mmCIF file of C-alpha atoms and ligand atoms in Angstrom:
data_model
loop_
_atom_site.group_PDB
_atom_site.id
_atom_site.type_symbol
_atom_site.label_atom_id
_atom_site.label_comp_id
_atom_site.label_asym_id
_atom_site.label_seq_id
_atom_site.Cartn_x
_atom_site.Cartn_y
_atom_site.Cartn_z
ATOM 1 C CA UNK I 809 -64.222 85.858 -37.183
ATOM 2 C CA UNK I 810 -65.779 82.867 -35.451
ATOM 3 C CA UNK I 811 -68.785 81.294 -36.804
ATOM 4 C CA UNK I 812 -71.373 80.649 -34.671
ATOM 5 C CA UNK I 813 -71.340 76.869 -35.731
ATOM 6 C CA UNK I 814 -67.666 76.912 -35.168
ATOM 7 C CA UNK I 815 -68.079 78.103 -31.677
ATOM 8 C CA UNK I 816 -70.965 75.387 -31.196
ATOM 9 C CA UNK I 817 -68.663 72.625 -32.613
ATOM 10 C CA UNK I 818 -65.600 73.717 -30.473
ATOM 11 C CA UNK I 819 -67.933 73.815 -27.498
ATOM 12 C CA UNK I 820 -69.157 70.441 -28.170
ATOM 13 C CA UNK I 821 -65.693 69.111 -28.274
ATOM 14 C CA UNK I 822 -64.871 70.769 -25.164
ATOM 15 C CA UNK I 823 -67.706 69.331 -23.583
ATOM 16 C CA UNK I 824 -66.718 65.753 -24.646
ATOM 17 C CA UNK I 825 -63.244 66.339 -23.216
ATOM 18 C CA UNK I 826 -64.536 68.041 -20.175
ATOM 19 C CA UNK I 827 -66.918 65.057 -19.678
ATOM 20 C CA UNK I 828 -64.411 62.753 -19.600
ATOM 21 C CA UNK I 829 -62.200 64.378 -17.127
ATOM 22 C CA UNK I 830 -64.936 64.779 -14.805
ATOM 23 C CA UNK I 831 -65.562 60.751 -15.038
ATOM 24 C CA UNK I 832 -62.020 60.313 -13.040
ATOM 25 C CA UNK I 833 -61.888 60.320 -9.403
ATOM 26 C CA UNK I 834 -60.338 62.659 -7.654
ATOM 27 C CA UNK I 835 -57.913 60.979 -5.139
ATOM 28 C CA UNK I 836 -57.606 59.494 -1.901
ATOM 29 C CA UNK I 837 -58.256 56.184 -0.307
ATOM 30 C CA UNK I 838 -57.926 52.681 -1.980
ATOM 31 C CA UNK I 839 -55.345 51.061 -3.435
ATOM 32 C CA UNK I 840 -52.268 52.989 -5.931
ATOM 33 C CA UNK I 841 -53.762 53.568 -9.575
ATOM 34 C CA UNK I 842 -52.996 50.823 -11.943
ATOM 35 C CA UNK I 843 -50.063 51.235 -14.445
ATOM 36 C CA UNK I 844 -50.978 52.764 -17.662
ATOM 37 C CA UNK I 845 -50.626 50.710 -21.196
ATOM 38 C CA UNK I 846 -47.267 52.677 -21.377
ATOM 39 C CA UNK I 847 -45.924 51.374 -18.246
ATOM 40 C CA UNK I 848 -45.954 54.424 -15.804
ATOM 41 C CA UNK I 849 -47.816 54.916 -12.623
ATOM 42 C CA UNK I 850 -50.710 57.885 -13.415
ATOM 43 C CA UNK I 851 -50.101 60.631 -11.439
ATOM 44 C CA UNK I 852 -52.903 61.562 -8.891
ATOM 45 C CA UNK I 853 -53.721 65.027 -8.415
ATOM 46 C CA UNK I 854 -55.485 65.489 -4.959
ATOM 47 C CA UNK I 855 -58.677 67.631 -5.717
ATOM 48 C CA UNK I 856 -57.705 67.782 -9.212
ATOM 49 C CA UNK I 857 -57.786 65.751 -12.657
ATOM 50 C CA UNK I 858 -55.820 64.394 -15.300
ATOM 51 C CA UNK I 859 -56.514 66.209 -18.707
ATOM 52 C CA UNK I 860 -57.892 62.855 -21.071
ATOM 53 C CA UNK I 861 -56.559 62.848 -24.560
ATOM 54 C CA UNK I 862 -56.977 61.226 -27.899
ATOM 55 C CA UNK I 863 -54.381 59.490 -30.097
ATOM 56 C CA UNK I 864 -54.814 60.755 -33.503
ATOM 57 C CA UNK I 865 -52.291 59.092 -36.089
ATOM 58 C CA UNK I 866 -49.963 58.723 -33.122
ATOM 59 C CA UNK I 867 -50.356 62.012 -31.602
ATOM 60 C CA UNK I 868 -51.722 62.468 -28.223
ATOM 61 C CA UNK I 869 -54.260 65.432 -28.410
ATOM 62 C CA UNK I 870 -55.638 67.251 -25.595
ATOM 63 C CA UNK I 871 -57.724 70.438 -25.384
ATOM 64 C CA UNK I 872 -57.550 73.144 -22.889
ATOM 65 C CA UNK I 873 -60.263 75.826 -22.702
ATOM 66 C CA UNK I 874 -59.420 78.854 -20.453
ATOM 67 C CA UNK I 875 -62.411 80.251 -18.599
ATOM 68 C CA UNK I 876 -64.104 81.823 -15.758
ATOM 69 C CA UNK I 877 -64.932 79.413 -13.139
ATOM 70 C CA UNK I 878 -66.709 79.388 -9.992
ATOM 71 C CA UNK I 879 -64.142 77.834 -7.411
ATOM 72 C CA UNK I 880 -64.492 76.706 -3.817
ATOM 73 C CA UNK I 881 -61.216 76.842 -1.551
ATOM 74 C CA UNK I 882 -62.727 75.679 1.250
ATOM 75 C CA UNK I 883 -66.283 75.033 2.425
ATOM 76 C CA UNK I 884 -67.698 78.694 2.961
ATOM 77 C CA UNK I 885 -64.935 80.432 0.667
ATOM 78 C CA UNK I 886 -66.192 80.717 -3.212
ATOM 79 C CA UNK I 887 -64.757 83.037 -5.671
ATOM 80 C CA UNK I 888 -64.945 83.956 -9.186
ATOM 81 C CA UNK I 889 -61.364 82.729 -10.713
ATOM 82 C CA UNK I 890 -59.840 81.523 -14.198
ATOM 83 C CA UNK I 891 -59.084 78.160 -14.933
ATOM 84 C CA UNK I 892 -58.909 75.683 -17.606
ATOM 85 C CA UNK I 893 -61.643 72.877 -18.243
ATOM 86 C CA UNK I 894 -63.969 74.187 -15.452
ATOM 87 C CA UNK I 895 -61.591 73.765 -12.810
ATOM 88 C CA UNK I 896 -58.770 75.527 -10.916
ATOM 89 C CA UNK I 897 -56.439 74.974 -11.382
ATOM 90 C CA UNK I 898 -56.250 73.186 -14.677
ATOM 91 C CA UNK I 899 -56.012 69.551 -15.200
ATOM 92 C CA UNK I 900 -52.985 67.870 -14.889
ATOM 93 C CA UNK I 901 -51.187 66.960 -18.414
ATOM 94 C CA UNK I 902 -49.501 63.598 -18.368
ATOM 95 C CA UNK I 903 -47.242 61.920 -21.264
ATOM 96 C CA UNK I 904 -44.529 59.831 -21.722
ATOM 97 C CA UNK I 905 -41.072 60.941 -23.256
ATOM 98 C CA UNK I 906 -40.936 60.356 -26.908
ATOM 99 C CA UNK I 907 -44.571 61.316 -27.285
ATOM 100 C CA UNK I 908 -45.837 64.112 -29.619
ATOM 101 C CA UNK I 909 -48.520 66.130 -28.051
ATOM 102 C CA UNK I 910 -50.951 68.628 -29.739
ATOM 103 C CA UNK I 911 -52.706 70.797 -27.299
ATOM 104 C CA UNK I 912 -55.502 73.066 -28.412
ATOM 105 C CA UNK I 913 -56.028 76.108 -26.400
ATOM 106 C CA UNK I 914 -59.737 77.828 -26.729
ATOM 107 C CA UNK I 915 -60.080 81.132 -25.040
ATOM 108 C CA UNK I 916 -63.312 81.561 -23.386
ATOM 109 C CA UNK I 917 -61.921 84.446 -21.084
ATOM 110 C CA UNK I 918 -63.139 87.972 -21.642
ATOM 111 C CA UNK I 919 -59.097 88.844 -22.220
ATOM 112 C CA UNK I 920 -56.495 87.797 -24.679
ATOM 113 C CA UNK I 921 -54.279 85.030 -23.062
ATOM 114 C CA UNK I 922 -51.460 82.495 -24.221
ATOM 115 C CA UNK I 923 -50.172 79.359 -22.581
ATOM 116 C CA UNK I 924 -46.438 78.645 -21.771
ATOM 117 C CA UNK I 925 -44.986 74.963 -21.031
ATOM 118 C CA UNK I 926 -42.978 75.766 -17.883
ATOM 119 C CA UNK I 927 -39.898 73.991 -18.005
ATOM 120 C CA UNK I 928 -40.244 71.915 -21.236
ATOM 121 C CA UNK I 929 -37.825 72.115 -24.076
ATOM 122 C CA UNK I 930 -40.455 72.971 -26.745
ATOM 123 C CA UNK I 931 -39.334 74.653 -29.977
ATOM 124 C CA UNK I 932 -39.418 78.657 -29.869
ATOM 125 C CA UNK I 933 -42.750 79.302 -31.484
ATOM 126 C CA UNK I 934 -44.369 77.050 -29.154
ATOM 127 C CA UNK I 935 -43.091 78.713 -25.620
ATOM 128 C CA UNK I 936 -46.472 80.888 -25.471
ATOM 129 C CA UNK I 937 -44.723 83.805 -24.670
ATOM 130 C CA UNK I 938 -47.618 86.718 -25.435
ATOM 131 C CA UNK I 939 -45.735 89.071 -27.967
ATOM 132 C CA UNK I 940 -42.499 87.188 -27.719
ATOM 133 C CA UNK I 941 -43.175 83.687 -29.225
ATOM 134 C CA UNK I 942 -46.768 84.275 -30.556
ATOM 135 C CA UNK I 943 -49.566 86.584 -30.932
ATOM 136 C CA UNK I 944 -52.171 86.466 -27.980
ATOM 137 C CA UNK I 945 -55.067 84.205 -28.317
ATOM 138 C CA UNK I 946 -58.038 86.562 -28.337
ATOM 139 C CA UNK I 947 -61.367 85.592 -26.819
ATOM 140 C CA UNK I 948 -63.461 83.314 -28.522
ATOM 141 C CA UNK I 949 -60.382 81.908 -30.683
ATOM 142 C CA UNK I 950 -58.540 78.451 -30.212
ATOM 143 C CA UNK I 951 -54.678 78.091 -30.968
ATOM 144 C CA UNK I 952 -53.071 74.743 -31.794
ATOM 145 C CA UNK I 953 -49.376 74.186 -30.161
ATOM 146 C CA UNK I 954 -47.465 70.908 -30.890
ATOM 147 C CA UNK I 955 -44.477 69.452 -29.735
ATOM 148 C CA UNK I 956 -42.687 66.526 -28.954
ATOM 149 C CA UNK I 957 -41.804 65.388 -25.251
ATOM 150 C CA UNK I 958 -38.303 65.197 -25.368
ATOM 151 C CA UNK I 959 -37.514 65.040 -21.802
ATOM 152 C CA UNK I 960 -39.036 63.276 -18.583
ATOM 153 C CA UNK I 961 -39.673 65.338 -15.278
ATOM 154 C CA UNK I 962 -42.180 67.468 -13.645
ATOM 155 C CA UNK I 963 -43.571 70.683 -15.259
ATOM 156 C CA UNK I 964 -46.187 73.397 -15.552
ATOM 157 C CA UNK I 965 -48.518 75.088 -17.740
ATOM 158 C CA UNK I 966 -49.624 78.906 -17.373
ATOM 159 C CA UNK I 967 -50.789 81.679 -18.740
ATOM 160 C CA UNK I 968 -47.883 83.818 -20.020
ATOM 161 C CA UNK I 969 -49.975 86.813 -21.209
ATOM 162 C CA UNK I 970 -50.697 89.746 -18.574
ATOM 163 C CA UNK I 971 -49.325 87.044 -15.890
ATOM 164 C CA UNK I 972 -49.912 89.178 -12.948
ATOM 165 C CA UNK I 973 -53.473 89.093 -13.480
ATOM 166 C CA UNK I 974 -54.360 85.656 -15.051
ATOM 167 C CA UNK I 975 -51.915 83.617 -12.525
ATOM 168 C CA UNK I 976 -53.713 85.288 -9.795
ATOM 169 C CA UNK I 977 -56.877 84.595 -11.161
ATOM 170 C CA UNK I 978 -55.917 80.772 -11.534
ATOM 171 C CA UNK I 979 -54.793 80.089 -15.062
ATOM 172 C CA UNK I 980 -51.788 77.081 -14.086
ATOM 173 C CA UNK I 981 -51.849 73.501 -14.191
ATOM 174 C CA UNK I 982 -49.231 70.492 -13.550
ATOM 175 C CA UNK I 983 -47.187 69.133 -16.688
ATOM 176 C CA UNK I 984 -46.064 65.711 -15.863
ATOM 177 C CA UNK I 985 -43.814 63.514 -18.376
ATOM 178 C CA UNK I 986 -42.710 60.126 -17.471
ATOM 179 C CA UNK I 987 -39.509 58.474 -18.661
ATOM 180 C CA UNK I 988 -40.032 55.894 -21.619
ATOM 181 C CA UNK I 989 -37.405 53.485 -20.206
ATOM 182 C CA UNK I 990 -37.439 54.263 -16.224
ATOM 183 C CA UNK I 991 -33.884 53.021 -14.570
ATOM 184 C CA UNK I 992 -36.217 52.339 -11.538
ATOM 185 C CA UNK I 993 -39.913 50.418 -10.931
ATOM 186 C CA UNK I 994 -42.451 53.365 -11.014
ATOM 187 C CA UNK I 995 -43.402 54.317 -7.448
ATOM 188 C CA UNK I 996 -46.646 53.055 -5.861
ATOM 189 C CA UNK I 997 -48.148 56.267 -5.043
ATOM 190 C CA UNK I 998 -47.448 59.591 -7.508
ATOM 191 C CA UNK I 999 -48.864 62.572 -6.068
ATOM 192 C CA UNK I 1000 -48.887 65.979 -7.673
ATOM 193 C CA UNK I 1001 -49.615 69.436 -6.144
ATOM 194 C CA UNK I 1002 -49.771 72.862 -7.466
ATOM 195 C CA UNK I 1003 -48.894 75.477 -4.663
ATOM 196 C CA UNK I 1004 -50.094 78.923 -5.097
ATOM 197 C CA UNK I 1005 -51.484 81.929 -3.260
ATOM 198 C CA UNK I 1006 -54.278 84.451 -3.704
ATOM 199 C CA UNK I 1007 -55.582 87.697 -2.194
ATOM 200 C CA UNK I 1008 -58.951 87.297 -1.256
ATOM 201 C CA UNK I 1009 -60.181 90.077 1.353
ATOM 202 C CA UNK I 1010 -63.014 88.790 4.182
ATOM 203 C CA UNK I 1011 -66.361 88.826 2.301
ATOM 204 C CA UNK I 1012 -64.672 89.614 -1.593
ATOM 205 C CA UNK I 1013 -65.974 87.665 -4.573
ATOM 206 C CA UNK I 1014 -62.839 88.003 -6.231
ATOM 207 C CA UNK I 1015 -58.848 87.457 -6.046
ATOM 208 C CA UNK I 1016 -57.340 90.630 -5.845
ATOM 209 C CA UNK I 1017 -54.353 90.467 -8.419
ATOM 210 C CA UNK I 1018 -52.983 93.909 -7.458
ATOM 211 C CA UNK I 1019 -51.716 92.264 -4.122
ATOM 212 C CA UNK I 1020 -47.918 92.348 -3.638
ATOM 213 C CA UNK I 1021 -47.494 90.763 -0.441
ATOM 214 C CA UNK I 1022 -50.613 90.293 1.717
ATOM 215 C CA UNK I 1023 -51.665 87.047 0.298
ATOM 216 C CA UNK I 1024 -54.263 85.374 2.567
ATOM 217 C CA UNK I 1025 -55.644 82.214 0.936
ATOM 218 C CA UNK I 1026 -52.551 79.764 0.472
ATOM 219 C CA UNK I 1027 -53.449 76.425 -1.234
ATOM 220 C CA UNK I 1028 -52.485 73.197 -2.442
ATOM 221 C CA UNK I 1029 -54.179 72.245 -5.658
ATOM 222 C CA UNK I 1030 -56.646 75.337 -5.121
ATOM 223 C CA UNK I 1031 -57.691 74.033 -1.889
ATOM 224 C CA UNK I 1032 -56.741 75.684 1.424
ATOM 225 C CA UNK I 1033 -57.406 73.489 4.646
ATOM 226 C CA UNK I 1034 -59.837 72.261 5.613
ATOM 227 C CA UNK I 1035 -61.218 72.148 2.212
ATOM 228 C CA UNK I 1036 -57.647 69.749 0.885
ATOM 229 C CA UNK I 1037 -58.513 66.186 0.737
ATOM 230 C CA UNK I 1038 -55.949 63.980 2.751
ATOM 231 C CA UNK I 1039 -53.668 61.381 0.763
ATOM 232 C CA UNK I 1040 -52.683 57.742 1.564
ATOM 233 C CA UNK I 1041 -50.067 55.272 1.212
ATOM 234 C CA UNK I 1042 -49.514 51.734 2.448
ATOM 235 C CA UNK I 1043 -46.835 50.976 4.939
ATOM 236 C CA UNK I 1044 -43.852 49.861 2.485
ATOM 237 C CA UNK I 1045 -44.808 51.789 -0.576
ATOM 238 C CA UNK I 1046 -42.753 54.179 -2.073
ATOM 239 C CA UNK I 1047 -44.392 57.374 -2.721
ATOM 240 C CA UNK I 1048 -43.531 60.386 -5.100
ATOM 241 C CA UNK I 1049 -44.780 63.703 -4.558
ATOM 242 C CA UNK I 1050 -44.350 66.392 -6.855
ATOM 243 C CA UNK I 1051 -44.467 70.107 -5.781
ATOM 244 C CA UNK I 1052 -44.939 72.835 -8.360
ATOM 245 C CA UNK I 1053 -45.320 76.486 -7.263
ATOM 246 C CA UNK I 1054 -46.500 79.428 -9.300
ATOM 247 C CA UNK I 1055 -47.236 81.569 -6.129
ATOM 248 C CA UNK I 1056 -47.025 85.084 -7.525
ATOM 249 C CA UNK I 1057 -44.466 86.032 -4.729
ATOM 250 C CA UNK I 1058 -43.699 83.541 -2.263
ATOM 251 C CA UNK I 1059 -41.250 79.958 -2.038
ATOM 252 C CA UNK I 1060 -42.846 77.474 0.064
ATOM 253 C CA UNK I 1061 -40.695 75.303 2.397
ATOM 254 C CA UNK I 1062 -42.820 72.095 2.104
ATOM 255 C CA UNK I 1063 -42.601 70.065 5.243
ATOM 256 C CA UNK I 1064 -43.483 66.264 6.138
ATOM 257 C CA UNK I 1065 -43.991 64.541 9.349
ATOM 258 C CA UNK I 1066 -43.054 61.322 10.473
ATOM 259 C CA UNK I 1067 -40.470 60.128 7.610
ATOM 260 C CA UNK I 1068 -37.902 61.792 5.649
ATOM 261 C CA UNK I 1069 -37.617 61.939 1.730
ATOM 262 C CA UNK I 1070 -35.174 62.691 -0.850
ATOM 263 C CA UNK I 1071 -35.224 65.417 -3.353
ATOM 264 C CA UNK I 1072 -35.129 63.428 -6.573
ATOM 265 C CA UNK I 1073 -35.955 65.834 -9.456
ATOM 266 C CA UNK I 1074 -36.186 69.522 -10.222
ATOM 267 C CA UNK I 1075 -38.130 70.988 -13.276
ATOM 268 C CA UNK I 1076 -34.281 71.209 -14.764
ATOM 269 C CA UNK I 1077 -33.910 67.126 -14.794
ATOM 270 C CA UNK I 1078 -33.640 64.298 -12.499
ATOM 271 C CA UNK I 1079 -30.926 64.599 -9.696
ATOM 272 C CA UNK I 1080 -28.360 61.807 -10.186
ATOM 273 C CA UNK I 1081 -28.726 59.560 -6.885
ATOM 274 C CA UNK I 1082 -25.125 60.482 -5.533
ATOM 275 C CA UNK I 1083 -26.442 64.182 -5.754
ATOM 276 C CA UNK I 1084 -29.745 63.346 -3.475
ATOM 277 C CA UNK I 1085 -29.914 63.798 0.306
ATOM 278 C CA UNK I 1086 -32.181 63.198 2.880
ATOM 279 C CA UNK I 1087 -34.615 66.251 4.244
ATOM 280 C CA UNK I 1088 -37.910 66.212 5.861
ATOM 281 C CA UNK I 1089 -38.696 69.964 4.156
ATOM 282 C CA UNK I 1090 -38.103 70.711 0.447
ATOM 283 C CA UNK I 1091 -38.116 74.350 -0.422
ATOM 284 C CA UNK I 1092 -40.016 75.011 -3.606
ATOM 285 C CA UNK I 1093 -39.138 78.515 -4.998
ATOM 286 C CA UNK I 1094 -41.567 80.569 -7.274
ATOM 287 C CA UNK I 1095 -41.494 79.038 -10.615
ATOM 288 C CA UNK I 1096 -39.966 75.712 -9.742
ATOM 289 C CA UNK I 1097 -40.860 72.132 -9.291
ATOM 290 C CA UNK I 1098 -39.180 69.923 -6.809
ATOM 291 C CA UNK I 1099 -40.148 66.248 -6.651
ATOM 292 C CA UNK I 1100 -39.778 63.933 -3.660
ATOM 293 C CA UNK I 1101 -39.472 60.442 -2.991
ATOM 294 C CA UNK I 1102 -39.760 58.030 0.390
ATOM 295 C CA UNK I 1103 -40.743 54.912 1.295
ATOM 296 C CA UNK I 1104 -44.044 55.217 3.661
ATOM 297 C CA UNK I 1105 -42.537 53.403 6.808
ATOM 298 C CA UNK I 1106 -44.163 54.774 9.831
ATOM 299 C CA UNK I 1107 -47.585 54.381 9.948
ATOM 300 C CA UNK I 1108 -49.992 57.329 11.102
ATOM 301 C CA UNK I 1109 -51.694 60.621 10.243
ATOM 302 C CA UNK I 1110 -49.217 62.643 9.271
ATOM 303 C CA UNK I 1111 -49.124 66.571 8.506
ATOM 304 C CA UNK I 1112 -47.802 67.919 5.111
ATOM 305 C CA UNK I 1113 -47.417 71.551 4.929
ATOM 306 C CA UNK I 1114 -46.017 74.594 4.228
ATOM 307 C CA UNK I 1115 -43.655 75.534 6.939
ATOM 308 C CA UNK I 1116 -44.169 79.488 6.695
ATOM 309 C CA UNK I 1117 -46.651 80.024 9.429
ATOM 310 C CA UNK I 1118 -48.711 82.591 7.759
ATOM 311 C CA UNK I 1119 -48.744 80.234 4.791
ATOM 312 C CA UNK I 1120 -50.917 77.800 6.977
ATOM 313 C CA UNK I 1121 -53.481 80.411 8.031
ATOM 314 C CA UNK I 1122 -56.878 81.453 6.250
ATOM 315 C CA UNK I 1123 -57.606 84.933 5.214
ATOM 316 C CA UNK I 1124 -55.254 86.742 7.854
ATOM 317 C CA UNK I 1125 -56.286 90.328 8.417
ATOM 318 C CA UNK I 1126 -53.347 92.731 9.406
ATOM 319 C CA UNK I 1127 -53.372 96.477 11.097
ATOM 320 C CA UNK I 1128 -54.835 95.316 14.146
ATOM 321 C CA UNK I 1129 -53.235 95.398 17.840
ATOM 322 C CA UNK I 1130 -51.689 92.173 19.205
ATOM 323 C CA UNK I 1131 -54.261 90.461 21.524
ATOM 324 C CA UNK I 1132 -51.745 87.906 22.932
ATOM 325 C CA UNK I 1133 -52.122 87.970 26.770
ATOM 326 C CA UNK I 1134 -55.526 89.789 26.754
ATOM 327 C CA UNK I 1135 -59.065 88.659 26.889
ATOM 328 C CA UNK I 1136 -60.402 90.013 23.820
ATOM 329 C CA UNK I 1137 -64.037 88.608 24.191
ATOM 330 C CA UNK I 1138 -65.631 92.004 25.423
ATOM 331 C CA UNK I 1139 -63.432 94.252 22.906
ATOM 332 C CA UNK I 1140 -64.580 91.569 20.311
ATOM 333 C CA UNK I 1141 -68.365 92.177 20.947
ATOM 334 C CA UNK I 1142 -67.978 95.830 21.159
ATOM 335 C CA UNK I 1143 -65.723 96.431 17.854
ATOM 336 C CA UNK I 1144 -66.764 93.063 15.738
ATOM 337 C CA UNK I 1145 -70.096 94.683 14.518
ATOM 338 C CA UNK I 1146 -68.067 97.584 13.258
ATOM 339 C CA UNK I 1147 -65.125 96.011 12.211
ATOM 340 C CA UNK I 1148 -66.182 92.904 10.609
ATOM 341 C CA UNK I 1149 -62.198 91.664 9.478
ATOM 342 C CA UNK I 1150 -61.464 91.395 13.420
ATOM 343 C CA UNK I 1151 -63.770 88.644 13.602
ATOM 344 C CA UNK I 1152 -62.307 86.866 10.483
ATOM 345 C CA UNK I 1153 -59.091 86.943 12.340
ATOM 346 C CA UNK I 1154 -60.496 85.325 15.299
ATOM 347 C CA UNK I 1155 -58.531 85.389 18.730
ATOM 348 C CA UNK I 1156 -55.445 83.741 20.285
ATOM 349 C CA UNK I 1157 -56.726 80.456 21.891
ATOM 350 C CA UNK I 1158 -59.835 79.903 20.033
ATOM 351 C CA UNK I 1159 -60.164 76.196 19.312
ATOM 352 C CA UNK I 1160 -63.336 75.822 17.137
ATOM 353 C CA UNK I 1161 -65.888 77.834 19.150
ATOM 354 C CA UNK I 1162 -68.442 79.274 17.295
ATOM 355 C CA UNK I 1163 -66.614 81.883 14.789
ATOM 356 C CA UNK I 1164 -68.668 84.335 13.436
ATOM 357 C CA UNK I 1165 -67.048 85.491 9.854
ATOM 358 C CA UNK I 1166 -68.531 87.797 7.045
ATOM 359 C CA UNK I 1167 -70.278 86.034 4.528
ATOM 360 C CA UNK I 1168 -67.847 83.934 2.039
ATOM 361 C CA UNK I 1169 -65.117 84.151 4.132
ATOM 362 C CA UNK I 1170 -63.782 81.200 6.294
ATOM 363 C CA UNK I 1171 -61.946 81.323 9.814
ATOM 364 C CA UNK I 1172 -58.067 81.763 9.702
ATOM 365 C CA UNK I 1173 -57.747 78.242 11.218
ATOM 366 C CA UNK I 1174 -58.998 74.892 11.120
ATOM 367 C CA UNK I 1175 -60.816 71.881 10.727
ATOM 368 C CA UNK I 1176 -61.807 68.789 13.064
ATOM 369 C CA UNK I 1177 -59.289 66.390 14.153
ATOM 370 C CA UNK I 1178 -59.683 63.242 16.330
ATOM 371 C CA UNK I 1179 -58.499 64.801 19.451
ATOM 372 C CA UNK I 1180 -60.094 68.102 19.058
ATOM 373 C CA UNK I 1181 -59.589 71.449 16.579
ATOM 374 C CA UNK I 1182 -56.699 71.285 13.753
ATOM 375 C CA UNK I 1183 -55.304 74.930 14.179
ATOM 376 C CA UNK I 1184 -54.137 74.860 10.761
ATOM 377 C CA UNK I 1185 -55.390 76.433 7.579
ATOM 378 C CA UNK I 1186 -54.208 77.124 4.096
ATOM 379 C CA UNK I 1187 -51.404 75.113 2.632
ATOM 380 C CA UNK I 1188 -51.839 72.107 4.901
ATOM 381 C CA UNK I 1189 -52.894 68.590 3.964
ATOM 382 C CA UNK I 1190 -52.741 65.092 5.892
ATOM 383 C CA UNK I 1191 -50.686 61.713 4.676
ATOM 384 C CA UNK I 1192 -52.389 58.794 6.050
ATOM 385 C CA UNK I 1193 -49.925 56.061 6.069
ATOM 386 C CA UNK I 1194 -51.512 52.655 6.966
ATOM 387 C CA UNK I 1195 -50.698 49.046 7.248
ATOM 388 C CA UNK I 1196 -54.141 48.245 5.680
ATOM 389 C CA UNK I 1197 -56.419 50.546 3.705
ATOM 390 C CA UNK I 1198 -59.816 50.194 3.357
ATOM 391 C CA UNK I 1199 -61.084 49.711 -0.033
ATOM 392 C CA UNK I 1200 -63.148 52.483 -1.220
ATOM 393 C CA UNK I 1201 -63.685 53.777 1.890
ATOM 394 C CA UNK I 1202 -62.371 56.796 4.174
ATOM 395 C CA UNK I 1203 -59.030 55.965 6.156
ATOM 396 C CA UNK I 1204 -60.163 57.571 9.045
ATOM 397 C CA UNK I 1205 -57.885 58.780 11.504
ATOM 398 C CA UNK I 1206 -55.381 56.532 12.856
ATOM 399 C CA UNK I 1207 -55.587 54.463 15.699
ATOM 400 C CA UNK I 1208 -52.488 54.732 18.165
ATOM 401 C CA UNK I 1209 -51.294 51.316 19.349
ATOM 402 C CA UNK I 1210 -51.057 51.240 23.159
ATOM 403 C CA UNK I 1211 -48.439 53.411 24.627
ATOM 404 C CA UNK I 1212 -47.712 55.577 21.599
ATOM 405 C CA UNK I 1213 -50.225 58.358 22.456
ATOM 406 C CA UNK I 1214 -48.978 61.300 24.347
ATOM 407 C CA UNK I 1215 -51.277 62.218 27.209
ATOM 408 C CA UNK I 1216 -51.555 64.322 30.509
ATOM 409 C CA UNK I 1217 -48.780 63.500 32.921
ATOM 410 C CA UNK I 1218 -49.871 61.797 36.461
ATOM 411 C CA UNK I 1219 -48.472 63.624 39.527
ATOM 412 C CA UNK I 1220 -46.669 60.205 40.773
ATOM 413 C CA UNK I 1221 -45.015 59.691 37.769
ATOM 414 C CA UNK I 1222 -43.485 63.349 37.512
ATOM 415 C CA UNK I 1223 -42.603 63.046 40.994
ATOM 416 C CA UNK I 1224 -40.853 59.800 40.426
ATOM 417 C CA UNK I 1225 -39.017 61.203 37.777
ATOM 418 C CA UNK I 1226 -38.133 64.538 39.520
ATOM 419 C CA UNK I 1227 -40.273 66.931 37.388
ATOM 420 C CA UNK I 1228 -41.930 69.615 39.328
ATOM 421 C CA UNK I 1229 -45.116 71.271 38.838
HETATM 422 CU CU1 CU C 620 -45.445 78.768 2.078
#
């Protein structure tokens, strides 16, 4: 049994760690993160945090607290989720090859849980599969995991007890192990994204773990566009992006505009240089990580997104007729009050006009862009590549050099080029 005093002590410890975590800036603009004392470039988790640790007798000591979290996916959509240390998803754990880590896990959920260290070669009894590798962590209990980080790479952690429910509620995070003696200099920018998916019917306050296929909120680090914070790079910088996918049922082909990258690593290990090939899209299967690297050599505002068209939508509704080619405005007015789901669906061609959506839900598409409404949602963010990055300020929108912006064609030039219309 946990005494009240033990509980308070644990809470205080948790609060101290969480307080440290909150002190760290989320991501975004400005210069690259300085190298750590261990010589690695710290990972930046856009819209997330890195879990702080203490070194006790040479061991890096972390504390995860699994607990209910009120989480905002994008302005206007908040749900009661489960996360770690007050966040959805949990903070990124970061270490160096050869480190020994001790990770305390406190369970403040109403249900038993466990934590699995996905992809990490740990001793069997530390693997965190409820019932197989350990008994579950009961509500109020704290468990202690300890293992060496023997292999560098991009890994994940997640609940491995009643996974279907607990992962659908958000219990997951990234786990990055840097090489002790890297063969190449560290990248200038190192970003980590956890990809996941949720079923949150318009107006609901809780994700539905029973959903099998109709996921309607697709997230990068727990945020759906326009809730995602853009990432930045300076022209010439080497950028690494680590993708982890712990969606319930979907793989995500993550596509970068404007540049090509190489796939340099999976959660199984680094890919030898001779085995890497250029791509602009990397498929990140469920339960996998994929790490890509590229030199940011093309300035601009570049979309970085899942290429499944329904995965860049928010709160899609189904079971309605195909409205393409008809004017749905009258239909909308008459039926909208009876079927609010229809209004959340929007209509073909809507471009940021006033959208009426049920309480606690967001329109299917969109955020403001420099040329109008960006008709994307869900698993979508922006990489801003600039020759100069303003320090501490928003990078703003890209200013296109003269002659490099698509525009309406003039009739004379069309005639000269033999284009009809
Ligand atoms: Cu996708």
